XYZ file of C-alpha atoms in Angstrom:
322
model
C 43.801 -25.239 -7.161
C 44.641 -21.570 -6.517
C 44.295 -20.826 -10.227
C 40.887 -22.540 -10.378
C 39.664 -20.566 -7.374
C 40.870 -17.345 -8.976
C 39.022 -18.125 -12.200
C 35.834 -18.719 -10.230
C 36.291 -15.717 -7.951
C 36.810 -13.114 -10.705
C 33.292 -13.374 -12.244
C 31.739 -13.649 -8.784
C 33.423 -10.425 -7.695
C 32.431 -8.751 -10.943
C 28.817 -9.814 -10.406
C 28.917 -8.578 -6.836
C 30.262 -5.244 -8.044
C 27.424 -4.874 -10.520
C 24.885 -5.691 -7.792
C 26.398 -3.073 -5.489
C 26.304 -0.466 -8.277
C 22.671 -1.322 -9.025
C 21.646 -0.967 -5.394
C 23.505 2.325 -5.052
C 21.706 3.598 -8.170
C 18.321 2.528 -6.766
C 19.139 4.179 -3.446
C 20.082 7.440 -5.169
C 16.854 7.338 -7.204
C 14.855 6.830 -4.011
C 16.652 9.710 -2.309
C 15.908 11.931 -5.298
C 12.213 11.055 -5.195
C 12.068 11.729 -1.487
C 13.667 15.128 -1.928
C 11.963 16.332 -5.075
C 8.737 14.341 -5.652
C 5.860 15.680 -3.554
C 2.169 14.720 -3.519
C -0.655 17.192 -2.863
C -4.459 16.973 -3.013
C -6.771 18.773 -5.434
C -10.411 18.940 -6.504
C -11.763 18.110 -9.965
C -15.302 18.043 -11.365
C -17.246 16.827 -14.386
C -20.556 15.570 -15.810
C -19.760 11.976 -14.824
C -17.131 10.204 -12.695
C -14.807 9.493 -15.622
C -14.880 12.904 -17.361
C -13.012 15.196 -15.018
C -11.158 18.521 -15.102
C -9.989 21.051 -12.496
C -13.015 22.403 -10.619
C -14.124 25.940 -11.461
C -13.558 28.458 -8.697
C -11.129 26.158 -6.870
C -7.484 26.946 -6.383
C -5.583 23.675 -6.516
C -4.045 22.121 -4.582
C -6.624 22.323 -1.803
C -4.337 20.602 0.708
C -0.560 20.237 0.963
C 1.928 18.970 3.520
C 2.402 22.564 4.680
C -1.070 22.499 6.257
C -0.162 19.516 8.452
C 0.544 20.985 11.877
C 0.800 18.140 14.379
C 3.557 16.060 12.750
C 6.344 16.783 10.260
C 4.946 15.698 6.868
C 6.659 15.343 3.499
C 3.482 14.880 1.428
C -0.274 14.243 1.488
C -1.886 11.792 -0.950
C -4.577 9.109 -1.458
C -7.623 11.334 -0.724
C -10.963 9.792 0.274
C -13.919 11.949 1.299
C -17.244 11.358 3.013
C -20.047 13.807 3.862
C -21.465 13.825 7.382
C -23.962 16.293 8.896
C -23.402 18.860 6.160
C -19.608 18.809 6.400
C -17.118 17.223 4.019
C -14.549 15.063 5.777
C -11.340 14.280 3.943
C -9.050 11.407 4.919
C -5.629 10.925 3.345
C -2.174 9.480 3.755
C 0.474 11.768 5.168
C 4.099 10.734 5.271
C 5.452 11.420 8.752
C 9.109 12.269 8.127
C 10.068 11.636 11.758
C 8.677 8.096 11.783
C 9.278 7.591 8.032
C 5.868 6.001 7.926
C 2.424 6.731 6.512
C -0.368 7.861 8.843
C -3.971 8.843 8.191
C -4.739 12.538 8.442
C -8.067 14.396 8.445
C -9.323 17.730 7.107
C -12.825 19.199 6.936
C -14.675 21.701 4.742
C -18.122 23.273 4.612
C -17.954 24.338 0.957
C -15.320 22.119 -0.743
C -13.215 25.249 -1.321
C -11.591 25.921 2.037
C -10.202 22.948 3.952
C -9.127 22.968 7.592
C -6.567 20.373 8.605
C -7.307 18.842 12.014
C -4.879 16.086 13.003
C -3.694 12.510 12.532
C -6.695 10.277 13.225
C -5.069 6.886 12.720
C -1.529 5.643 13.220
C -0.211 2.162 13.704
C 3.163 0.529 14.260
C 3.140 -0.170 10.498
C 2.725 2.002 7.398
C -0.792 3.182 6.485
C -2.106 4.687 3.249
C -5.155 4.702 0.924
C -7.833 5.322 3.641
C -10.907 3.997 1.807
C -13.692 5.422 3.999
C -17.381 4.532 3.530
C -20.736 4.344 5.324
C -22.853 1.231 5.832
C -26.057 0.909 7.895
C -25.410 4.252 9.563
C -21.877 3.349 10.664
C -18.577 4.697 9.349
C -15.889 2.283 8.196
C -12.413 2.531 6.755
C -10.173 0.045 4.962
C -6.719 1.619 4.811
C -3.898 -0.114 3.035
C -1.759 -1.764 5.713
C 0.173 -4.368 3.731
C 3.123 -4.087 6.133
C 0.876 -5.743 8.740
C 0.425 -8.673 6.326
C -3.308 -8.076 6.267
C -6.301 -6.121 5.006
C -8.117 -4.765 8.066
C -11.584 -3.286 8.451
C -11.750 -0.336 10.861
C -14.905 1.124 12.388
C -15.347 4.631 13.778
C -15.926 4.461 17.522
C -16.228 8.249 17.390
C -16.250 9.856 13.933
C -13.947 11.237 12.620
C -11.267 10.840 15.299
C -11.384 7.338 16.750
C -10.947 4.302 14.497
C -10.764 0.731 15.781
C -9.852 -2.434 13.835
C -12.745 -4.894 14.067
C -11.875 -7.728 11.675
C -9.161 -8.920 9.303
C -10.555 -9.454 5.808
C -7.445 -11.026 4.224
C -4.067 -11.944 5.650
C -0.724 -13.264 4.463
C 2.537 -12.163 2.894
C 2.007 -9.473 0.235
C 4.105 -11.551 -2.183
C 1.470 -14.290 -1.978
C -1.724 -12.429 -1.029
C -3.143 -9.313 -2.767
C -2.992 -6.655 -0.042
C -2.343 -3.370 -1.880
C -4.913 -0.572 -2.355
C -8.005 -2.519 -1.174
C -11.158 -1.065 -2.759
C -14.600 -2.255 -1.697
C -18.106 -1.924 -3.140
C -21.560 -3.287 -2.258
C -23.471 -4.369 -5.355
C -26.713 -6.336 -5.790
C -26.626 -7.823 -2.318
C -22.952 -8.813 -2.212
C -19.706 -7.206 -1.118
C -16.769 -7.133 -3.533
C -13.155 -6.342 -2.663
C -10.543 -5.435 -5.270
C -6.854 -5.547 -4.286
C -3.491 -5.668 -6.004
C -0.548 -8.070 -5.905
C 2.535 -6.158 -6.975
C 4.822 -9.173 -7.491
C 2.786 -10.362 -10.488
C 0.880 -7.114 -11.298
C -2.507 -8.782 -10.861
C -5.842 -7.323 -9.756
C -7.638 -9.798 -7.505
C -11.303 -9.847 -6.586
C -12.907 -11.303 -3.462
C -16.607 -11.624 -2.614
C -18.616 -11.947 0.606
C -22.249 -11.966 1.697
C -21.534 -9.686 4.672
C -19.030 -6.892 5.195
C -17.121 -8.771 7.879
C -16.912 -11.932 5.773
C -15.963 -14.646 5.372
C -14.357 -13.543 2.120
C -13.609 -15.931 -0.744
C -11.726 -15.346 -3.954
C -13.983 -14.738 -6.925
C -13.981 -17.471 -9.620
C -12.855 -14.920 -12.236
C -9.968 -13.638 -10.094
C -7.463 -12.320 -10.952
C -9.616 -10.089 -13.146
C -6.584 -8.269 -14.596
C -3.314 -10.126 -15.071
C 0.274 -8.962 -15.460
C -0.465 -5.295 -16.132
C 1.516 -2.301 -14.872
C -1.059 -0.091 -16.586
C -4.513 -1.283 -15.512
C -4.348 -3.660 -12.532
C -3.649 -1.485 -9.476
C -6.702 0.227 -7.905
C -6.657 4.005 -8.131
C -9.661 5.146 -6.090
C -13.215 4.475 -5.016
C -15.390 2.067 -7.001
C -18.478 4.190 -7.798
C -21.990 3.831 -9.161
C -23.514 6.293 -11.614
C -27.107 5.300 -12.284
C -26.897 1.708 -13.444
C -23.205 2.012 -14.305
C -20.387 0.815 -12.066
C -16.858 2.186 -12.507
C -13.448 1.345 -11.170
C -10.223 3.344 -11.437
C -6.739 1.989 -12.112
C -3.481 3.810 -11.440
C -0.836 3.457 -14.123
C 2.668 2.529 -12.996
C 4.284 3.395 -16.335
C 6.397 5.208 -17.342
C 6.773 5.793 -13.579
C 4.801 5.258 -10.393
C 1.770 7.520 -10.103
C 1.705 8.734 -13.692
C -2.054 8.631 -14.491
C -5.429 6.994 -13.787
C -7.616 5.008 -16.208
C -11.351 4.389 -15.963
C -13.147 1.084 -16.489
C -16.869 0.393 -16.758
C -17.817 -2.830 -14.984
C -20.413 -4.381 -17.278
C -21.087 -7.512 -15.236
C -20.431 -8.219 -11.567
C -21.950 -11.256 -9.861
C -20.559 -13.794 -7.392
C -19.567 -15.961 -10.365
C -18.811 -13.557 -13.241
C -16.898 -10.363 -13.970
C -16.542 -8.260 -17.116
C -15.283 -4.729 -17.696
C -14.388 -2.390 -20.523
C -12.216 0.713 -20.823
C -14.250 3.916 -20.858
C -11.803 5.806 -23.083
C -8.488 5.653 -24.880
C -7.320 8.578 -22.740
C -6.743 8.630 -18.966
C -9.309 10.044 -16.554
C -6.577 12.155 -14.928
C -2.908 12.653 -15.737
C -0.050 15.113 -15.328
C -1.129 18.724 -15.792
C 0.354 22.099 -16.606
C 0.450 23.364 -13.019
C 3.407 22.687 -10.755
C 1.457 20.674 -8.144
C 0.711 17.848 -10.628
C 3.426 18.330 -13.226
C 4.514 14.674 -13.459
C 1.479 12.624 -12.463
C -1.746 11.825 -10.604
C -2.848 8.502 -9.117
C -6.079 8.613 -7.056
C -9.705 9.479 -7.885
C -12.444 9.627 -5.245
C -15.578 10.650 -7.153
C -18.913 11.730 -5.628
C -22.205 12.798 -7.218
C -23.503 16.124 -5.897
C -27.194 17.062 -5.422
C -27.138 19.235 -8.555
C -26.122 16.230 -10.673
C -22.485 17.165 -11.291
C -19.638 15.012 -10.078
C -16.733 16.174 -7.952
C -13.582 14.168 -7.337
C -10.836 14.401 -4.780
C -7.583 13.721 -6.610
C -3.876 13.876 -5.902
C -1.019 15.286 -7.926
C 2.677 14.516 -8.049
C 5.117 17.410 -8.353
C 8.749 17.186 -9.340
C 10.128 20.311 -7.706
C 13.073 20.351 -10.098
C 10.568 21.028 -12.911
C 8.556 23.645 -11.032
């Protein structure tokens, strides 16, 4: 009996050893990323929302963790902007190193060149990121990613830009069973559409509602992208350019946050969905400057009065390469 137990125990111990080594390797990789991989925010421009390059006369990055003054921050990322009363208000994730949790920060600019950080405008007991801010019927709303709360929540500004209150839960459930990551919303032809990502299966899901607060139902064509590390995960605001509708997808290969692809949505109704890639090259990707030397993963594009497009973007820097 002792011999039999020994024969069984040897491969079990070997397997356990391999598992321990794997977890130690993953932990070391995570520590390396935390120490050397840093996100910052920049400004790009172009003739349309999917043809972008660094903005002329702008020194990128326009915002870094060094400008955060009220909490210790390791990085700033996931930029979303909205204009209000002649000022440009920028919302973004900042990683609070004391809490080891994402919070939503705010900065403001009068000219898109010089940005003044103000303070954290939204924190919860759970991690926050991807603060998708938008206006509807004269009110300001935000849908930040809050998958750790097992939900997608709609927030409304009680006092813009400082005071945000959750008003309704759009989707809820475990993120392994419900698509909760990077929720991206758009109003189109009388209906609301919500894109969100399920990491376990790398699917892009689509929900539809008649009103902003719901009820929301899964679209018949959902998931609209299946099993794709390249094209499924939302990477910024869904935007309209004339009659065209575009969505952005962040590429998780060869590593997280490597680049962003553009897709033209050719048909979007409560019962149908079709899209096509806008190009064989990414909309944004790693650049030659240190602040984005290994990747980029968010595009928030806006059409300006003169017809050009500007986009708030983020860049990933590996400080060992800088």
